[in-house]
PDB file with SEQRES, HELIX, SHEET and CRYST1 records, atoms N, CA, C and O in Angstrom:
SEQRES   1 A   66  MET LEU ARG ALA VAL LEU LEU LEU PRO PHE THR TYR PHE          
SEQRES   2 A   66  LEU LEU PRO ILE HIS PRO THR PRO MET ASN GLN GLU ARG          
SEQRES   3 A   66  THR LEU PRO GLY HIS LEU THR ALA ILE SER VAL ILE ILE          
SEQRES   4 A   66  VAL TRP GLY THR THR PHE VAL SER SER LYS VAL LEU LEU          
SEQRES   5 A   66  ASN ASN GLY LEU SER PRO ASP GLU ILE PHE LEU CYS ILE          
SEQRES   6 A   66  ALA                                                          
HELIX    1 AA1 LEU A    2  LEU A    6  1                                   5    
HELIX    2 AA2 PHE A   10  PHE A   13  5                                   4    
HELIX    3 AA3 PRO A   21  LEU A   52  1                                  32    
HELIX    4 AA4 GLU A   60  ILE A   65  1                                   6    
CRYST1    1.000    1.000    1.000  90.00  90.00  90.00 P 1           1          
ATOM      1  N   MET A   1     163.648  97.051 104.082  1.00  0.00           N  
ATOM      2  CA  MET A   1     162.882  96.290 104.861  1.00  0.00           C  
ATOM      3  C   MET A   1     163.005  94.801 104.240  1.00  0.00           C  
ATOM      4  O   MET A   1     163.458  93.894 104.939  1.00  0.00           O  
ATOM      5  N   LEU A   2     162.681  94.624 103.195  1.00  0.00           N  
ATOM      6  CA  LEU A   2     162.467  93.237 102.755  1.00  0.00           C  
ATOM      7  C   LEU A   2     163.871  92.682 102.014  1.00  0.00           C  
ATOM      8  O   LEU A   2     164.294  91.595 101.619  1.00  0.00           O  
ATOM      9  N   ARG A   3     164.214  93.696 102.047  1.00  0.00           N  
ATOM     10  CA  ARG A   3     165.957  93.014 101.828  1.00  0.00           C  
ATOM     11  C   ARG A   3     166.637  92.866 102.826  1.00  0.00           C  
ATOM     12  O   ARG A   3     167.639  92.178 102.636  1.00  0.00           O  
ATOM     13  N   ALA A   4     166.490  93.251 103.856  1.00  0.00           N  
ATOM     14  CA  ALA A   4     167.002  92.884 105.112  1.00  0.00           C  
ATOM     15  C   ALA A   4     166.605  91.505 105.754  1.00  0.00           C  
ATOM     16  O   ALA A   4     167.378  90.659 106.206  1.00  0.00           O  
ATOM     17  N   VAL A   5     164.990  91.452 105.688  1.00  0.00           N  
ATOM     18  CA  VAL A   5     164.382  89.850 105.646  1.00  0.00           C  
ATOM     19  C   VAL A   5     165.125  89.077 105.235  1.00  0.00           C  
ATOM     20  O   VAL A   5     165.694  88.258 105.957  1.00  0.00           O  
ATOM     21  N   LEU A   6     165.336  89.194 103.588  1.00  0.00           N  
ATOM     22  CA  LEU A   6     165.765  88.360 102.465  1.00  0.00           C  
ATOM     23  C   LEU A   6     166.902  87.908 102.998  1.00  0.00           C  
ATOM     24  O   LEU A   6     166.937  86.719 103.311  1.00  0.00           O  
ATOM     25  N   LEU A   7     168.254  88.876 103.250  1.00  0.00           N  
ATOM     26  CA  LEU A   7     169.308  88.372 103.494  1.00  0.00           C  
ATOM     27  C   LEU A   7     169.670  88.008 105.000  1.00  0.00           C  
ATOM     28  O   LEU A   7     170.845  87.757 105.267  1.00  0.00           O  
ATOM     29  N   LEU A   8     168.655  87.971 106.031  1.00  0.00           N  
ATOM     30  CA  LEU A   8     168.802  87.322 107.246  1.00  0.00           C  
ATOM     31  C   LEU A   8     169.263  86.167 107.401  1.00  0.00           C  
ATOM     32  O   LEU A   8     170.216  86.097 108.177  1.00  0.00           O  
ATOM     33  N   PRO A   9     168.855  85.055 106.843  1.00  0.00           N  
ATOM     34  CA  PRO A   9     168.977  83.810 106.582  1.00  0.00           C  
ATOM     35  C   PRO A   9     170.720  83.714 106.484  1.00  0.00           C  
ATOM     36  O   PRO A   9     171.334  83.140 107.384  1.00  0.00           O  
ATOM     37  N   PHE A  10     171.255  84.171 105.614  1.00  0.00           N  
ATOM     38  CA  PHE A  10     172.488  84.322 105.155  1.00  0.00           C  
ATOM     39  C   PHE A  10     173.507  84.618 106.070  1.00  0.00           C  
ATOM     40  O   PHE A  10     174.537  83.949 106.162  1.00  0.00           O  
ATOM     41  N   THR A  11     173.249  85.595 106.745  1.00  0.00           N  
ATOM     42  CA  THR A  11     174.150  86.415 107.916  1.00  0.00           C  
ATOM     43  C   THR A  11     174.787  85.605 108.637  1.00  0.00           C  
ATOM     44  O   THR A  11     175.784  86.010 109.234  1.00  0.00           O  
ATOM     45  N   TYR A  12     174.326  84.145 108.766  1.00  0.00           N  
ATOM     46  CA  TYR A  12     175.171  83.291 109.794  1.00  0.00           C  
ATOM     47  C   TYR A  12     176.498  82.832 109.247  1.00  0.00           C  
ATOM     48  O   TYR A  12     177.441  82.639 110.014  1.00  0.00           O  
ATOM     49  N   PHE A  13     176.608  82.645 107.912  1.00  0.00           N  
ATOM     50  CA  PHE A  13     177.611  82.252 107.251  1.00  0.00           C  
ATOM     51  C   PHE A  13     178.875  83.667 106.880  1.00  0.00           C  
ATOM     52  O   PHE A  13     179.948  83.632 106.277  1.00  0.00           O  
ATOM     53  N   LEU A  14     178.201  84.701 107.495  1.00  0.00           N  
ATOM     54  CA  LEU A  14     179.055  85.792 107.366  1.00  0.00           C  
ATOM     55  C   LEU A  14     180.016  85.997 108.891  1.00  0.00           C  
ATOM     56  O   LEU A  14     181.149  86.456 109.033  1.00  0.00           O  
ATOM     57  N   LEU A  15     179.224  85.555 109.718  1.00  0.00           N  
ATOM     58  CA  LEU A  15     180.107  85.799 111.083  1.00  0.00           C  
ATOM     59  C   LEU A  15     181.185  85.007 111.378  1.00  0.00           C  
ATOM     60  O   LEU A  15     181.206  83.793 111.173  1.00  0.00           O  
ATOM     61  N   PRO A  16     182.331  85.824 111.985  1.00  0.00           N  
ATOM     62  CA  PRO A  16     183.514  85.336 112.136  1.00  0.00           C  
ATOM     63  C   PRO A  16     183.607  84.063 113.009  1.00  0.00           C  
ATOM     64  O   PRO A  16     182.928  83.988 114.033  1.00  0.00           O  
ATOM     65  N   ILE A  17     184.379  83.119 112.653  1.00  0.00           N  
ATOM     66  CA  ILE A  17     184.517  81.574 113.573  1.00  0.00           C  
ATOM     67  C   ILE A  17     185.883  81.973 114.102  1.00  0.00           C  
ATOM     68  O   ILE A  17     186.846  82.415 113.476  1.00  0.00           O  
ATOM     69  N   HIS A  18     185.751  81.726 115.350  1.00  0.00           N  
ATOM     70  CA  HIS A  18     187.591  81.640 115.690  1.00  0.00           C  
ATOM     71  C   HIS A  18     187.293  80.039 116.822  1.00  0.00           C  
ATOM     72  O   HIS A  18     186.717  79.887 117.899  1.00  0.00           O  
ATOM     73  N   PRO A  19     187.897  79.261 116.050  1.00  0.00           N  
ATOM     74  CA  PRO A  19     187.952  77.898 116.372  1.00  0.00           C  
ATOM     75  C   PRO A  19     188.526  77.480 117.696  1.00  0.00           C  
ATOM     76  O   PRO A  19     189.731  77.732 117.668  1.00  0.00           O  
ATOM     77  N   THR A  20     188.271  77.095 118.523  1.00  0.00           N  
ATOM     78  CA  THR A  20     188.778  76.772 119.878  1.00  0.00           C  
ATOM     79  C   THR A  20     189.435  75.385 119.654  1.00  0.00           C  
ATOM     80  O   THR A  20     189.254  74.853 118.559  1.00  0.00           O  
ATOM     81  N   PRO A  21     190.171  74.760 120.578  1.00  0.00           N  
ATOM     82  CA  PRO A  21     190.724  73.560 120.280  1.00  0.00           C  
ATOM     83  C   PRO A  21     189.487  72.133 120.040  1.00  0.00           C  
ATOM     84  O   PRO A  21     189.478  71.157 119.290  1.00  0.00           O  
ATOM     85  N   MET A  22     188.588  72.627 121.049  1.00  0.00           N  
ATOM     86  CA  MET A  22     187.569  71.393 121.123  1.00  0.00           C  
ATOM     87  C   MET A  22     186.806  71.573 119.412  1.00  0.00           C  
ATOM     88  O   MET A  22     186.456  70.605 118.736  1.00  0.00           O  
ATOM     89  N   ASN A  23     186.695  72.863 119.028  1.00  0.00           N  
ATOM     90  CA  ASN A  23     186.181  72.793 117.683  1.00  0.00           C  
ATOM     91  C   ASN A  23     186.951  72.263 116.544  1.00  0.00           C  
ATOM     92  O   ASN A  23     186.437  71.609 115.638  1.00  0.00           O  
ATOM     93  N   GLN A  24     188.473  72.631 116.635  1.00  0.00           N  
ATOM     94  CA  GLN A  24     189.116  71.840 116.064  1.00  0.00           C  
ATOM     95  C   GLN A  24     189.227  70.621 115.884  1.00  0.00           C  
ATOM     96  O   GLN A  24     189.339  70.082 114.783  1.00  0.00           O  
ATOM     97  N   GLU A  25     189.206  70.053 116.993  1.00  0.00           N  
ATOM     98  CA  GLU A  25     188.746  68.361 116.816  1.00  0.00           C  
ATOM     99  C   GLU A  25     187.776  68.002 116.212  1.00  0.00           C  
ATOM    100  O   GLU A  25     187.771  66.888 115.689  1.00  0.00           O  
ATOM    101  N   ARG A  26     186.882  68.703 116.138  1.00  0.00           N  
ATOM    102  CA  ARG A  26     185.608  68.206 115.700  1.00  0.00           C  
ATOM    103  C   ARG A  26     185.539  68.436 114.034  1.00  0.00           C  
ATOM    104  O   ARG A  26     184.946  67.694 113.251  1.00  0.00           O  
ATOM    105  N   THR A  27     186.209  69.514 113.729  1.00  0.00           N  
ATOM    106  CA  THR A  27     186.033  69.752 112.408  1.00  0.00           C  
ATOM    107  C   THR A  27     187.015  68.654 111.480  1.00  0.00           C  
ATOM    108  O   THR A  27     186.476  68.300 110.431  1.00  0.00           O  
ATOM    109  N   LEU A  28     188.097  68.202 111.691  1.00  0.00           N  
ATOM    110  CA  LEU A  28     189.036  67.364 111.009  1.00  0.00           C  
ATOM    111  C   LEU A  28     188.188  66.037 110.443  1.00  0.00           C  
ATOM    112  O   LEU A  28     188.312  65.643 109.283  1.00  0.00           O  
ATOM    113  N   PRO A  29     187.307  65.404 111.426  1.00  0.00           N  
ATOM    114  CA  PRO A  29     186.592  64.147 110.822  1.00  0.00           C  
ATOM    115  C   PRO A  29     185.613  64.770 109.867  1.00  0.00           C  
ATOM    116  O   PRO A  29     185.433  64.079 108.864  1.00  0.00           O  
ATOM    117  N   GLY A  30     184.910  65.928 109.914  1.00  0.00           N  
ATOM    118  CA  GLY A  30     184.164  66.262 108.956  1.00  0.00           C  
ATOM    119  C   GLY A  30     184.853  66.451 107.841  1.00  0.00           C  
ATOM    120  O   GLY A  30     184.496  65.801 106.858  1.00  0.00           O  
ATOM    121  N   HIS A  31     185.909  67.303 107.726  1.00  0.00           N  
ATOM    122  CA  HIS A  31     186.773  67.572 106.556  1.00  0.00           C  
ATOM    123  C   HIS A  31     187.354  66.556 105.887  1.00  0.00           C  
ATOM    124  O   HIS A  31     187.661  66.578 104.696  1.00  0.00           O  
ATOM    125  N   LEU A  32     187.529  65.536 106.751  1.00  0.00           N  
ATOM    126  CA  LEU A  32     188.348  64.104 105.901  1.00  0.00           C  
ATOM    127  C   LEU A  32     187.048  63.601 105.276  1.00  0.00           C  
ATOM    128  O   LEU A  32     187.159  63.350 104.076  1.00  0.00           O  
ATOM    129  N   THR A  33     185.613  63.357 105.911  1.00  0.00           N  
ATOM    130  CA  THR A  33     184.597  62.736 105.239  1.00  0.00           C  
ATOM    131  C   THR A  33     184.296  63.496 103.963  1.00  0.00           C  
ATOM    132  O   THR A  33     184.003  62.868 102.946  1.00  0.00           O  
ATOM    133  N   ALA A  34     184.361  64.978 103.971  1.00  0.00           N  
ATOM    134  CA  ALA A  34     184.082  65.632 102.936  1.00  0.00           C  
ATOM    135  C   ALA A  34     184.730  65.281 101.689  1.00  0.00           C  
ATOM    136  O   ALA A  34     184.150  65.060 100.626  1.00  0.00           O  
ATOM    137  N   ILE A  35     186.067  65.245 101.918  1.00  0.00           N  
ATOM    138  CA  ILE A  35     187.055  64.967 100.978  1.00  0.00           C  
ATOM    139  C   ILE A  35     186.865  63.817 100.526  1.00  0.00           C  
ATOM    140  O   ILE A  35     186.709  63.640  99.318  1.00  0.00           O  
ATOM    141  N   SER A  36     186.838  62.630 101.577  1.00  0.00           N  
ATOM    142  CA  SER A  36     186.370  61.626 100.755  1.00  0.00           C  
ATOM    143  C   SER A  36     185.217  61.459  99.685  1.00  0.00           C  
ATOM    144  O   SER A  36     185.283  60.967  98.558  1.00  0.00           O  
ATOM    145  N   VAL A  37     184.345  61.907 100.230  1.00  0.00           N  
ATOM    146  CA  VAL A  37     182.922  61.600  99.629  1.00  0.00           C  
ATOM    147  C   VAL A  37     183.388  62.629  97.895  1.00  0.00           C  
ATOM    148  O   VAL A  37     183.182  62.102  96.802  1.00  0.00           O  
ATOM    149  N   ILE A  38     183.811  63.625  97.983  1.00  0.00           N  
ATOM    150  CA  ILE A  38     184.267  64.285  96.558  1.00  0.00           C  
ATOM    151  C   ILE A  38     185.029  63.257  95.790  1.00  0.00           C  
ATOM    152  O   ILE A  38     184.751  62.942  94.633  1.00  0.00           O  
ATOM    153  N   ILE A  39     185.998  62.753  96.488  1.00  0.00           N  
ATOM    154  CA  ILE A  39     186.997  62.047  95.387  1.00  0.00           C  
ATOM    155  C   ILE A  39     185.933  60.440  95.009  1.00  0.00           C  
ATOM    156  O   ILE A  39     186.099  59.784  93.981  1.00  0.00           O  
ATOM    157  N   VAL A  40     185.049  60.138  95.936  1.00  0.00           N  
ATOM    158  CA  VAL A  40     184.388  58.751  95.579  1.00  0.00           C  
ATOM    159  C   VAL A  40     183.650  59.153  94.450  1.00  0.00           C  
ATOM    160  O   VAL A  40     183.843  58.605  93.365  1.00  0.00           O  
ATOM    161  N   TRP A  41     182.425  60.492  94.663  1.00  0.00           N  
ATOM    162  CA  TRP A  41     181.856  60.704  93.722  1.00  0.00           C  
ATOM    163  C   TRP A  41     182.279  61.386  92.484  1.00  0.00           C  
ATOM    164  O   TRP A  41     181.538  61.301  91.505  1.00  0.00           O  
ATOM    165  N   GLY A  42     183.507  62.130  92.398  1.00  0.00           N  
ATOM    166  CA  GLY A  42     184.415  62.368  91.183  1.00  0.00           C  
ATOM    167  C   GLY A  42     184.680  61.091  90.523  1.00  0.00           C  
ATOM    168  O   GLY A  42     184.241  61.023  89.374  1.00  0.00           O  
ATOM    169  N   THR A  43     185.246  60.141  90.938  1.00  0.00           N  
ATOM    170  CA  THR A  43     185.786  58.959  90.473  1.00  0.00           C  
ATOM    171  C   THR A  43     184.519  58.166  89.748  1.00  0.00           C  
ATOM    172  O   THR A  43     184.583  57.670  88.623  1.00  0.00           O  
ATOM    173  N   THR A  44     183.557  58.150  90.466  1.00  0.00           N  
ATOM    174  CA  THR A  44     182.152  57.529  89.700  1.00  0.00           C  
ATOM    175  C   THR A  44     181.510  58.312  88.676  1.00  0.00           C  
ATOM    176  O   THR A  44     180.738  57.921  87.801  1.00  0.00           O  
ATOM    177  N   PHE A  45     181.905  59.381  88.888  1.00  0.00           N  
ATOM    178  CA  PHE A  45     181.282  60.355  87.752  1.00  0.00           C  
ATOM    179  C   PHE A  45     182.311  60.246  86.618  1.00  0.00           C  
ATOM    180  O   PHE A  45     182.004  59.938  85.466  1.00  0.00           O  
ATOM    181  N   VAL A  46     183.347  60.477  86.963  1.00  0.00           N  
ATOM    182  CA  VAL A  46     184.494  60.074  85.544  1.00  0.00           C  
ATOM    183  C   VAL A  46     184.103  58.840  85.074  1.00  0.00           C  
ATOM    184  O   VAL A  46     183.743  58.812  83.897  1.00  0.00           O  
ATOM    185  N   SER A  47     184.078  57.553  85.861  1.00  0.00           N  
ATOM    186  CA  SER A  47     183.830  56.542  85.626  1.00  0.00           C  
ATOM    187  C   SER A  47     182.526  56.319  84.352  1.00  0.00           C  
ATOM    188  O   SER A  47     182.449  55.677  83.304  1.00  0.00           O  
ATOM    189  N   SER A  48     181.718  57.134  85.038  1.00  0.00           N  
ATOM    190  CA  SER A  48     180.342  56.819  84.385  1.00  0.00           C  
ATOM    191  C   SER A  48     180.447  57.542  82.794  1.00  0.00           C  
ATOM    192  O   SER A  48     180.064  56.966  81.775  1.00  0.00           O  
ATOM    193  N   LYS A  49     180.967  58.733  82.823  1.00  0.00           N  
ATOM    194  CA  LYS A  49     181.243  59.442  81.308  1.00  0.00           C  
ATOM    195  C   LYS A  49     181.946  58.764  80.656  1.00  0.00           C  
ATOM    196  O   LYS A  49     181.746  58.862  79.445  1.00  0.00           O  
ATOM    197  N   VAL A  50     183.107  57.747  81.121  1.00  0.00           N  
ATOM    198  CA  VAL A  50     183.830  57.390  79.939  1.00  0.00           C  
ATOM    199  C   VAL A  50     183.326  56.083  79.289  1.00  0.00           C  
ATOM    200  O   VAL A  50     183.643  55.684  78.168  1.00  0.00           O  
ATOM    201  N   LEU A  51     182.244  55.297  80.421  1.00  0.00           N  
ATOM    202  CA  LEU A  51     181.399  54.405  80.017  1.00  0.00           C  
ATOM    203  C   LEU A  51     180.570  54.720  79.084  1.00  0.00           C  
ATOM    204  O   LEU A  51     180.558  53.926  78.143  1.00  0.00           O  
ATOM    205  N   LEU A  52     179.596  55.949  78.988  1.00  0.00           N  
ATOM    206  CA  LEU A  52     178.821  56.267  78.150  1.00  0.00           C  
ATOM    207  C   LEU A  52     179.424  56.290  77.104  1.00  0.00           C  
ATOM    208  O   LEU A  52     179.054  55.493  76.242  1.00  0.00           O  
ATOM    209  N   ASN A  53     180.628  57.258  76.788  1.00  0.00           N  
ATOM    210  CA  ASN A  53     181.173  57.635  75.792  1.00  0.00           C  
ATOM    211  C   ASN A  53     181.697  56.315  75.030  1.00  0.00           C  
ATOM    212  O   ASN A  53     181.910  56.320  73.817  1.00  0.00           O  
ATOM    213  N   ASN A  54     181.818  55.594  75.552  1.00  0.00           N  
ATOM    214  CA  ASN A  54     182.291  54.296  74.757  1.00  0.00           C  
ATOM    215  C   ASN A  54     181.434  53.109  74.577  1.00  0.00           C  
ATOM    216  O   ASN A  54     181.799  51.947  74.402  1.00  0.00           O  
ATOM    217  N   GLY A  55     180.265  53.571  74.644  1.00  0.00           N  
ATOM    218  CA  GLY A  55     178.959  52.860  73.952  1.00  0.00           C  
ATOM    219  C   GLY A  55     178.154  52.361  74.886  1.00  0.00           C  
ATOM    220  O   GLY A  55     177.047  52.010  74.476  1.00  0.00           O  
ATOM    221  N   LEU A  56     178.339  52.246  75.831  1.00  0.00           N  
ATOM    222  CA  LEU A  56     177.148  51.609  77.102  1.00  0.00           C  
ATOM    223  C   LEU A  56     176.314  52.610  77.333  1.00  0.00           C  
ATOM    224  O   LEU A  56     176.696  53.777  77.416  1.00  0.00           O  
ATOM    225  N   SER A  57     174.549  52.071  77.515  1.00  0.00           N  
ATOM    226  CA  SER A  57     173.489  52.745  78.129  1.00  0.00           C  
ATOM    227  C   SER A  57     173.855  52.846  79.536  1.00  0.00           C  
ATOM    228  O   SER A  57     174.716  52.374  80.278  1.00  0.00           O  
ATOM    229  N   PRO A  58     172.965  53.567  79.607  1.00  0.00           N  
ATOM    230  CA  PRO A  58     172.664  53.749  81.502  1.00  0.00           C  
ATOM    231  C   PRO A  58     172.172  52.814  81.982  1.00  0.00           C  
ATOM    232  O   PRO A  58     172.293  52.650  83.196  1.00  0.00           O  
ATOM    233  N   ASP A  59     171.390  51.807  81.128  1.00  0.00           N  
ATOM    234  CA  ASP A  59     171.167  50.743  81.826  1.00  0.00           C  
ATOM    235  C   ASP A  59     171.986  49.558  82.167  1.00  0.00           C  
ATOM    236  O   ASP A  59     171.935  48.783  83.122  1.00  0.00           O  
ATOM    237  N   GLU A  60     172.807  49.630  81.055  1.00  0.00           N  
ATOM    238  CA  GLU A  60     173.741  48.633  81.067  1.00  0.00           C  
ATOM    239  C   GLU A  60     174.836  49.004  82.304  1.00  0.00           C  
ATOM    240  O   GLU A  60     175.349  48.175  83.056  1.00  0.00           O  
ATOM    241  N   ILE A  61     175.052  50.418  82.318  1.00  0.00           N  
ATOM    242  CA  ILE A  61     176.093  50.239  83.217  1.00  0.00           C  
ATOM    243  C   ILE A  61     175.640  50.403  84.771  1.00  0.00           C  
ATOM    244  O   ILE A  61     176.434  50.490  85.707  1.00  0.00           O  
ATOM    245  N   PHE A  62     174.195  50.429  84.883  1.00  0.00           N  
ATOM    246  CA  PHE A  62     173.345  50.289  86.287  1.00  0.00           C  
ATOM    247  C   PHE A  62     173.393  48.880  86.755  1.00  0.00           C  
ATOM    248  O   PHE A  62     173.608  48.574  87.927  1.00  0.00           O  
ATOM    249  N   LEU A  63     173.144  47.875  85.611  1.00  0.00           N  
ATOM    250  CA  LEU A  63     173.133  46.671  85.790  1.00  0.00           C  
ATOM    251  C   LEU A  63     174.497  46.172  86.146  1.00  0.00           C  
ATOM    252  O   LEU A  63     174.497  45.317  87.032  1.00  0.00           O  
ATOM    253  N   CYS A  64     175.576  46.487  85.690  1.00  0.00           N  
ATOM    254  CA  CYS A  64     177.099  45.935  85.784  1.00  0.00           C  
ATOM    255  C   CYS A  64     177.485  46.506  87.185  1.00  0.00           C  
ATOM    256  O   CYS A  64     178.205  45.801  87.892  1.00  0.00           O  
ATOM    257  N   ILE A  65     177.106  47.618  87.609  1.00  0.00           N  
ATOM    258  CA  ILE A  65     177.387  47.919  89.106  1.00  0.00           C  
ATOM    259  C   ILE A  65     176.655  47.592  90.028  1.00  0.00           C  
ATOM    260  O   ILE A  65     177.222  47.668  91.118  1.00  0.00           O  
ATOM    261  N   ALA A  66     175.642  47.262  90.063  1.00  0.00           N  
ATOM    262  CA  ALA A  66     174.333  46.718  91.006  1.00  0.00           C  
ATOM    263  C   ALA A  66     174.457  45.097  90.912  1.00  0.00           C  
ATOM    264  O   ALA A  66     173.645  44.381  91.497  1.00  0.00           O  
TER     265      ALA A  66                                                      
END                                                                             
């Protein structure tokens, strides 16, 4: 019984989704936003790692960017 209660919140993600044309129109902006956020985050992460490896401190990086 406890196992079923613990798994209940996660069963929502296991339900099959059959997109209708209205749902497909709604998902495109969300996917584009998610992809752009991933690209921006990844770029700033790599840039920060490069700056840290070249001797800048986190404080210097923050003050240069802000």
